[in-house]
CSV table of C-alpha atoms in Angstrom, one decimal:
chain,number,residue,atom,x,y,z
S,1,UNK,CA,-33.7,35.1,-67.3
S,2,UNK,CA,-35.0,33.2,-64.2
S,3,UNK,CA,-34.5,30.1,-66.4
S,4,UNK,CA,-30.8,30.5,-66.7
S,5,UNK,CA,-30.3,31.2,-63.4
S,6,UNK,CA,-32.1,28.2,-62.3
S,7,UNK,CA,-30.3,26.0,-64.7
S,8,UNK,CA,-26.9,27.4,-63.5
S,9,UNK,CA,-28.0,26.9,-59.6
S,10,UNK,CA,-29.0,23.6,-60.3
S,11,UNK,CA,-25.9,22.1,-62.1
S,12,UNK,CA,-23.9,24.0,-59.1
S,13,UNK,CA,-25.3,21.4,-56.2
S,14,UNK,CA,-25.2,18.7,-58.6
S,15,UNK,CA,-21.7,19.0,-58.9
S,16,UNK,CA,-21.1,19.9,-55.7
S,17,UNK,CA,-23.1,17.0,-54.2
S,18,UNK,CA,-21.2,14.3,-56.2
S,19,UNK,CA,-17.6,14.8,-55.2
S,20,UNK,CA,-16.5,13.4,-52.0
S,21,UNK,CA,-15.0,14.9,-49.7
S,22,UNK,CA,-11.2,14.6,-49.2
S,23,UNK,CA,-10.0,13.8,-45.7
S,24,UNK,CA,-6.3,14.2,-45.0
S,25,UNK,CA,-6.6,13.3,-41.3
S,26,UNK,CA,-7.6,9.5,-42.0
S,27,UNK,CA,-5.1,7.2,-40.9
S,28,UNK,CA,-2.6,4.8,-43.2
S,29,UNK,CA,-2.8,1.4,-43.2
S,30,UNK,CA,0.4,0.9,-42.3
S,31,UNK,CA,0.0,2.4,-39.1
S,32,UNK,CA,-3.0,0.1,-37.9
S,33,UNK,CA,-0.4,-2.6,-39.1
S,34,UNK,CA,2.5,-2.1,-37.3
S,35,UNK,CA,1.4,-2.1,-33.5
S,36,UNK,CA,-0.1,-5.8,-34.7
S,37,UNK,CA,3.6,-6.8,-36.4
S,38,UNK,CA,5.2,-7.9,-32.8
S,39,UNK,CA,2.2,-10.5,-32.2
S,40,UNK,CA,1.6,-11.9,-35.7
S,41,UNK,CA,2.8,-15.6,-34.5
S,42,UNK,CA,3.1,-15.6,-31.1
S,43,UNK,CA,-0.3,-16.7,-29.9
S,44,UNK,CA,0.4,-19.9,-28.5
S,45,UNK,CA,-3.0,-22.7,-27.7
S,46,UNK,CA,-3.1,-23.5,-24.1
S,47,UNK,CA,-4.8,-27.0,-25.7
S,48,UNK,CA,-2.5,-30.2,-26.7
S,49,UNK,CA,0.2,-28.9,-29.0
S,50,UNK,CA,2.0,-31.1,-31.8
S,51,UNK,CA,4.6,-28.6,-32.9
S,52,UNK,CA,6.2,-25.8,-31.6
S,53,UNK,CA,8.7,-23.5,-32.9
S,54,UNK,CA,11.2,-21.3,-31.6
S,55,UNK,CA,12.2,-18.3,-33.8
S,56,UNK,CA,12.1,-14.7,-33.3
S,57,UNK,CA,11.1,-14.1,-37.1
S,58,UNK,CA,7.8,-12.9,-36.8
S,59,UNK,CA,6.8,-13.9,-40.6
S,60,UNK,CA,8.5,-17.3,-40.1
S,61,UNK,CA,6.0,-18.1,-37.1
S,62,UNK,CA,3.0,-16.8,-38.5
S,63,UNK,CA,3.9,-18.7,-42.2
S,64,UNK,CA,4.8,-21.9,-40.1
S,65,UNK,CA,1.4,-21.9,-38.5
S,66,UNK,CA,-1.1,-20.5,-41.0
S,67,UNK,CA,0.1,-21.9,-44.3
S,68,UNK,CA,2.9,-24.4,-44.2
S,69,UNK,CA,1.1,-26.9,-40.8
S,70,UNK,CA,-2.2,-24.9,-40.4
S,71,UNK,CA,-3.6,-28.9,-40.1
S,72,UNK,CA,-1.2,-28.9,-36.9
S,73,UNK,CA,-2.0,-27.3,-33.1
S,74,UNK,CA,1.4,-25.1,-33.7
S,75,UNK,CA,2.5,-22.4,-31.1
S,76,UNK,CA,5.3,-20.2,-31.5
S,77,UNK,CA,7.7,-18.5,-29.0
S,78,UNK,CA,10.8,-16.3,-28.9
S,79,UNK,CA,13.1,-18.3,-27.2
S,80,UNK,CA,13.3,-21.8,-25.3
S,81,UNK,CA,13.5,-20.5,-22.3
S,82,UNK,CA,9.9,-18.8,-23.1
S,83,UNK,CA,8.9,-22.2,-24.7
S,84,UNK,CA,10.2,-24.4,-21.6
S,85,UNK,CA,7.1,-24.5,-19.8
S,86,UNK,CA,5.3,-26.4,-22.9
S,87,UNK,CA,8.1,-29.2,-23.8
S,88,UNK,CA,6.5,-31.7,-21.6
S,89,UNK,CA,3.3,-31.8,-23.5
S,90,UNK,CA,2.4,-35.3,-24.3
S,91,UNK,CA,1.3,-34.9,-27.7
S,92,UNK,CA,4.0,-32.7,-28.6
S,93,UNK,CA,6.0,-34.7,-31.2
S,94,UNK,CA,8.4,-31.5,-33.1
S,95,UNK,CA,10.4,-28.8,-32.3
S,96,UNK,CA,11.7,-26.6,-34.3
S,97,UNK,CA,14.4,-24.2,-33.4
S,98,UNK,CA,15.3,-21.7,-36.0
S,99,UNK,CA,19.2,-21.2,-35.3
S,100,UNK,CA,19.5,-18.1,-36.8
S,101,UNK,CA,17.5,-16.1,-35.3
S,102,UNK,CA,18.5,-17.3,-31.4
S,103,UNK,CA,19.1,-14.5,-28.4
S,104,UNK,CA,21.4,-17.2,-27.2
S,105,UNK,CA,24.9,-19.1,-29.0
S,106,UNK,CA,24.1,-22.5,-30.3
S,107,UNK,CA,26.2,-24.2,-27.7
S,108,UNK,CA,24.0,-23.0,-24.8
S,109,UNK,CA,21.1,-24.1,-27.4
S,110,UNK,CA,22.7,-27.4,-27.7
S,111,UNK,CA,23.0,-28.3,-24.5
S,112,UNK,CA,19.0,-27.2,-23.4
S,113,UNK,CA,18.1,-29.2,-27.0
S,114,UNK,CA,20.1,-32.0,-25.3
S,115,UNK,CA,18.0,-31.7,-21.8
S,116,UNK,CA,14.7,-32.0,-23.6
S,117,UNK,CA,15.5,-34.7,-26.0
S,118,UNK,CA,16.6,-37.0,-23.2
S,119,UNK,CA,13.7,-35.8,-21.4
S,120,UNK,CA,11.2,-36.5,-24.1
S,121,UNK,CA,12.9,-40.0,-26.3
S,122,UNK,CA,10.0,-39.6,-28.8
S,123,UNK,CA,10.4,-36.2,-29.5
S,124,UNK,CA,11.8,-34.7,-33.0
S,125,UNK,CA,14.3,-31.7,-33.2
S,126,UNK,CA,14.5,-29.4,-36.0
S,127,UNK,CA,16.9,-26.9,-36.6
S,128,UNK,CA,16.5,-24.6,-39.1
S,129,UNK,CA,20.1,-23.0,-40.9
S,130,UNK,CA,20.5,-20.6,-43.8
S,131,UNK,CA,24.0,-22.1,-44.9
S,132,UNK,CA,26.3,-25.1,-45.0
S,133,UNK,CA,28.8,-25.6,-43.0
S,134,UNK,CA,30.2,-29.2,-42.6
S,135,UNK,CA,32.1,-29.3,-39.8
S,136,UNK,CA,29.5,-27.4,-37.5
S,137,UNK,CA,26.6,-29.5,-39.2
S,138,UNK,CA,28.4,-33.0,-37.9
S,139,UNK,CA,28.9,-31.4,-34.6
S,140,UNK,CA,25.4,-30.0,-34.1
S,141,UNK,CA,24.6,-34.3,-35.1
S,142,UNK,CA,26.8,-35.6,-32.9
S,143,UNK,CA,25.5,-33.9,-29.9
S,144,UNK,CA,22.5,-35.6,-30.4
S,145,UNK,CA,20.4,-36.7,-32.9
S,146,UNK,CA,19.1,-33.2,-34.5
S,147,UNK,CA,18.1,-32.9,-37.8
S,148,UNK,CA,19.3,-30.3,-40.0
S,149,UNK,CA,17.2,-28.5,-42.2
S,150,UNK,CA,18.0,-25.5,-44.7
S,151,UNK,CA,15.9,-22.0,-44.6
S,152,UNK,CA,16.0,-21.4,-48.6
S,153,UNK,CA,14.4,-25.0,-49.2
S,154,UNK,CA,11.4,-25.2,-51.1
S,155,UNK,CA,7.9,-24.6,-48.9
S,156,UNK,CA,6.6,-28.2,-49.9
S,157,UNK,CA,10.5,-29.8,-49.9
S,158,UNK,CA,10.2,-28.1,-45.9
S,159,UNK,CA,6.8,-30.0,-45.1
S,160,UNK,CA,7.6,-32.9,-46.1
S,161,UNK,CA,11.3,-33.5,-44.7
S,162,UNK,CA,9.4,-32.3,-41.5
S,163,UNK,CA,6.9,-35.3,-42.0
S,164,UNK,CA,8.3,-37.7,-43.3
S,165,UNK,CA,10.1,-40.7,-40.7
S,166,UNK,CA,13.1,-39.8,-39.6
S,167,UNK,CA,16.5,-41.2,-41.5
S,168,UNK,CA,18.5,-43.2,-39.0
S,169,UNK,CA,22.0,-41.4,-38.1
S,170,UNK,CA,25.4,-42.5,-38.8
S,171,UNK,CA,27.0,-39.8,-37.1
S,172,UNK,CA,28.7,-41.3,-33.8
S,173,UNK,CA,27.2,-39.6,-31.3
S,174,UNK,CA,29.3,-37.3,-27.8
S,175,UNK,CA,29.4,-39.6,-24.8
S,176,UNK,CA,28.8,-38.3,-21.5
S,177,UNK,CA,32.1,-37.8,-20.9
S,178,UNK,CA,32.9,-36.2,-24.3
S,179,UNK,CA,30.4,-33.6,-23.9
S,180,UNK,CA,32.0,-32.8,-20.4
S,181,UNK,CA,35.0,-32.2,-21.9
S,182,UNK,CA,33.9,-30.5,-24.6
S,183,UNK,CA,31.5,-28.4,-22.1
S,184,UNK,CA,34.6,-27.2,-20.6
S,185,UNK,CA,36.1,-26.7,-23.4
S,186,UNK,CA,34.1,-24.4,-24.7
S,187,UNK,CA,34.1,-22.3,-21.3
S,188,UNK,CA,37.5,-21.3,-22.5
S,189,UNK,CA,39.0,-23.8,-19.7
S,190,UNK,CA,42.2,-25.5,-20.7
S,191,UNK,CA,42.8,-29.3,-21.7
S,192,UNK,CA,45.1,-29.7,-18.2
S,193,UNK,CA,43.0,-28.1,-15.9
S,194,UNK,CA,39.6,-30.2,-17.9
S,195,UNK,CA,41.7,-33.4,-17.2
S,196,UNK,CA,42.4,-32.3,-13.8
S,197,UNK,CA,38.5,-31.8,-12.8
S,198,UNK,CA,36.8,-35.3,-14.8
S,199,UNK,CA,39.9,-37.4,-12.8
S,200,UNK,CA,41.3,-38.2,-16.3
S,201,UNK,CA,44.8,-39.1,-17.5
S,202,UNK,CA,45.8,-36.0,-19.4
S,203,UNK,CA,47.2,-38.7,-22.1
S,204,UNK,CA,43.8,-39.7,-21.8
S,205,UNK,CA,42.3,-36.3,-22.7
S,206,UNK,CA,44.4,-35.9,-25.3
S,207,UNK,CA,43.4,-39.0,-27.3
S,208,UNK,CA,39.9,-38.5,-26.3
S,209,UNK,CA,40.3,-34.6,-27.8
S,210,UNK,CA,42.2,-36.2,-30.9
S,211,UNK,CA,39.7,-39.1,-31.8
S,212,UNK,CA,36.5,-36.2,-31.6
S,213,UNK,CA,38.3,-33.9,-33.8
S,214,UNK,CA,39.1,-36.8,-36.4
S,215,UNK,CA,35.2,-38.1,-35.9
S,216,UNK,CA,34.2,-34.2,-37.2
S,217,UNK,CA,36.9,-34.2,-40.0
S,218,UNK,CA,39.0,-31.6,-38.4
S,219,UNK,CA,42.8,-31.7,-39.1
S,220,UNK,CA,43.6,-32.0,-35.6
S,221,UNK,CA,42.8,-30.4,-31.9
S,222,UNK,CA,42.9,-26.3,-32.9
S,223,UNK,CA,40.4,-27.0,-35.5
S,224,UNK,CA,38.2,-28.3,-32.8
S,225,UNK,CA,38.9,-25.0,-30.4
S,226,UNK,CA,38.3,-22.7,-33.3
S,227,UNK,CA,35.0,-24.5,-34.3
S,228,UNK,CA,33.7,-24.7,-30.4
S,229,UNK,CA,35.0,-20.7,-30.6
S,230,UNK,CA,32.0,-20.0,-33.2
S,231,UNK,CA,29.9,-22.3,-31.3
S,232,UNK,CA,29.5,-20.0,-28.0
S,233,UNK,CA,29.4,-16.8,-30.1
S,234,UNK,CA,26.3,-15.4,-29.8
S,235,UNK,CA,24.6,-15.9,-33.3
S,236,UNK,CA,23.3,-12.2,-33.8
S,237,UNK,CA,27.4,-11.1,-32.7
């Protein structure tokens, strides 16, 4: 009898002694995850930097930097007003600017793309778009020379159309002048009262507004308004 009962007692703390015990108050790992989400790309060097991009895609910044250039000295940033501070760097030689995903419209981007590029002749601008669009594509060239690149385009196609030399333009580029008027344009001013500020003929204005909008293959001067319309829209509208 005291056999059995020893028998029994010992396969009972056996058992017992081999199953874990279940914890229901350890946490997921999706909620150590998420706090470190916002700050996946966004630790930019404070050494030399070669690249930096602009882009508020968290996965695109941390993809950029620790698979697609991880040989490069990359730092990210949400904006370029965030990223101003580090355009000046000597050995930076890219930018790249992911256009959909700005807290700005493109034409404000434009025009501080068009500061830094005149500020810096050696430095390369990308800008990253999901889709075609023609007419907005030879605009965003004209303004300066910016190169175009698609979103959906193959990782290795995307590394090397980012290293190879650049492919000289044949877009004719805004003058001075141009972009003034096309500045004001945009501001929602009208062609009179834009003629009236520069000092220019209003004849003058006209053919200058005429000869852009048959340089973008537009069919004529509302084309042109409609197109600088989208332009200012803020991309996330």
């Amino acid at each position: 009898m005291r056999r059995v009962v020893r028998r029994g007692k010992k396969r009972r703390t056996k058992g017992l002694a081999g199953v874990l015990p279940r914890r229901y108050d350890a946490p997921l790992a999706v909620e150590a995850l998420l706090p470190l989400s916002p700050s996946l790309g966004y630790t930019s060097p404070e050494s030399p930097l070669n690249q930096l991009i602009v882009t508020s895609d968290t996965f695109l910044a941390w993809a950029w930097r620790r698979h697609l250039f991880v040989d490069k000295r990359t730092a990210a940033f949400l904006s370029l007003e965030a990223a101003h501070y580090r355009l000046n760097d000597s050995n930076l030689i890219s930018l790249i600017v992911d256009m959909e995903s700005l807290t700005t419209s493109r034409f404000v981007a434009l025009e501080t793309l068009r500061g830094c590029r005149m500020a810096k002749n050696g430095l390369r601008i990308f800008l990253l778009i999901s889709q075609q669009d023609p007419p907005m594509s030879r605009f965003v060239r004209a303004a300066r020379p910016f190169e175009l690149l698609m979103r959906t385009l193959p990782v290795q196609a995307l590394r090397e159309a980012v290293l190879m030399p650049p492919v000289p333009e044949t877009v004719t580029r805004f003058t001075a002048l141009e972009w003034q008027l096309i500045g004001r344009l945009a501001q929602g001013q009208t062609l009179k009262n834009v003629a009236r500020e520069l000092n220019l003929p209003y004849h003058r204005a006209v053919y200058r507004i005429t000869t852009l909008s048959q340089h973008l293959g537009l069919p004529g001067r509302q084309s042109l308004t409609q197109l600088l319309h989208r332009l200012t829209l803020d991309v996330n509208h």
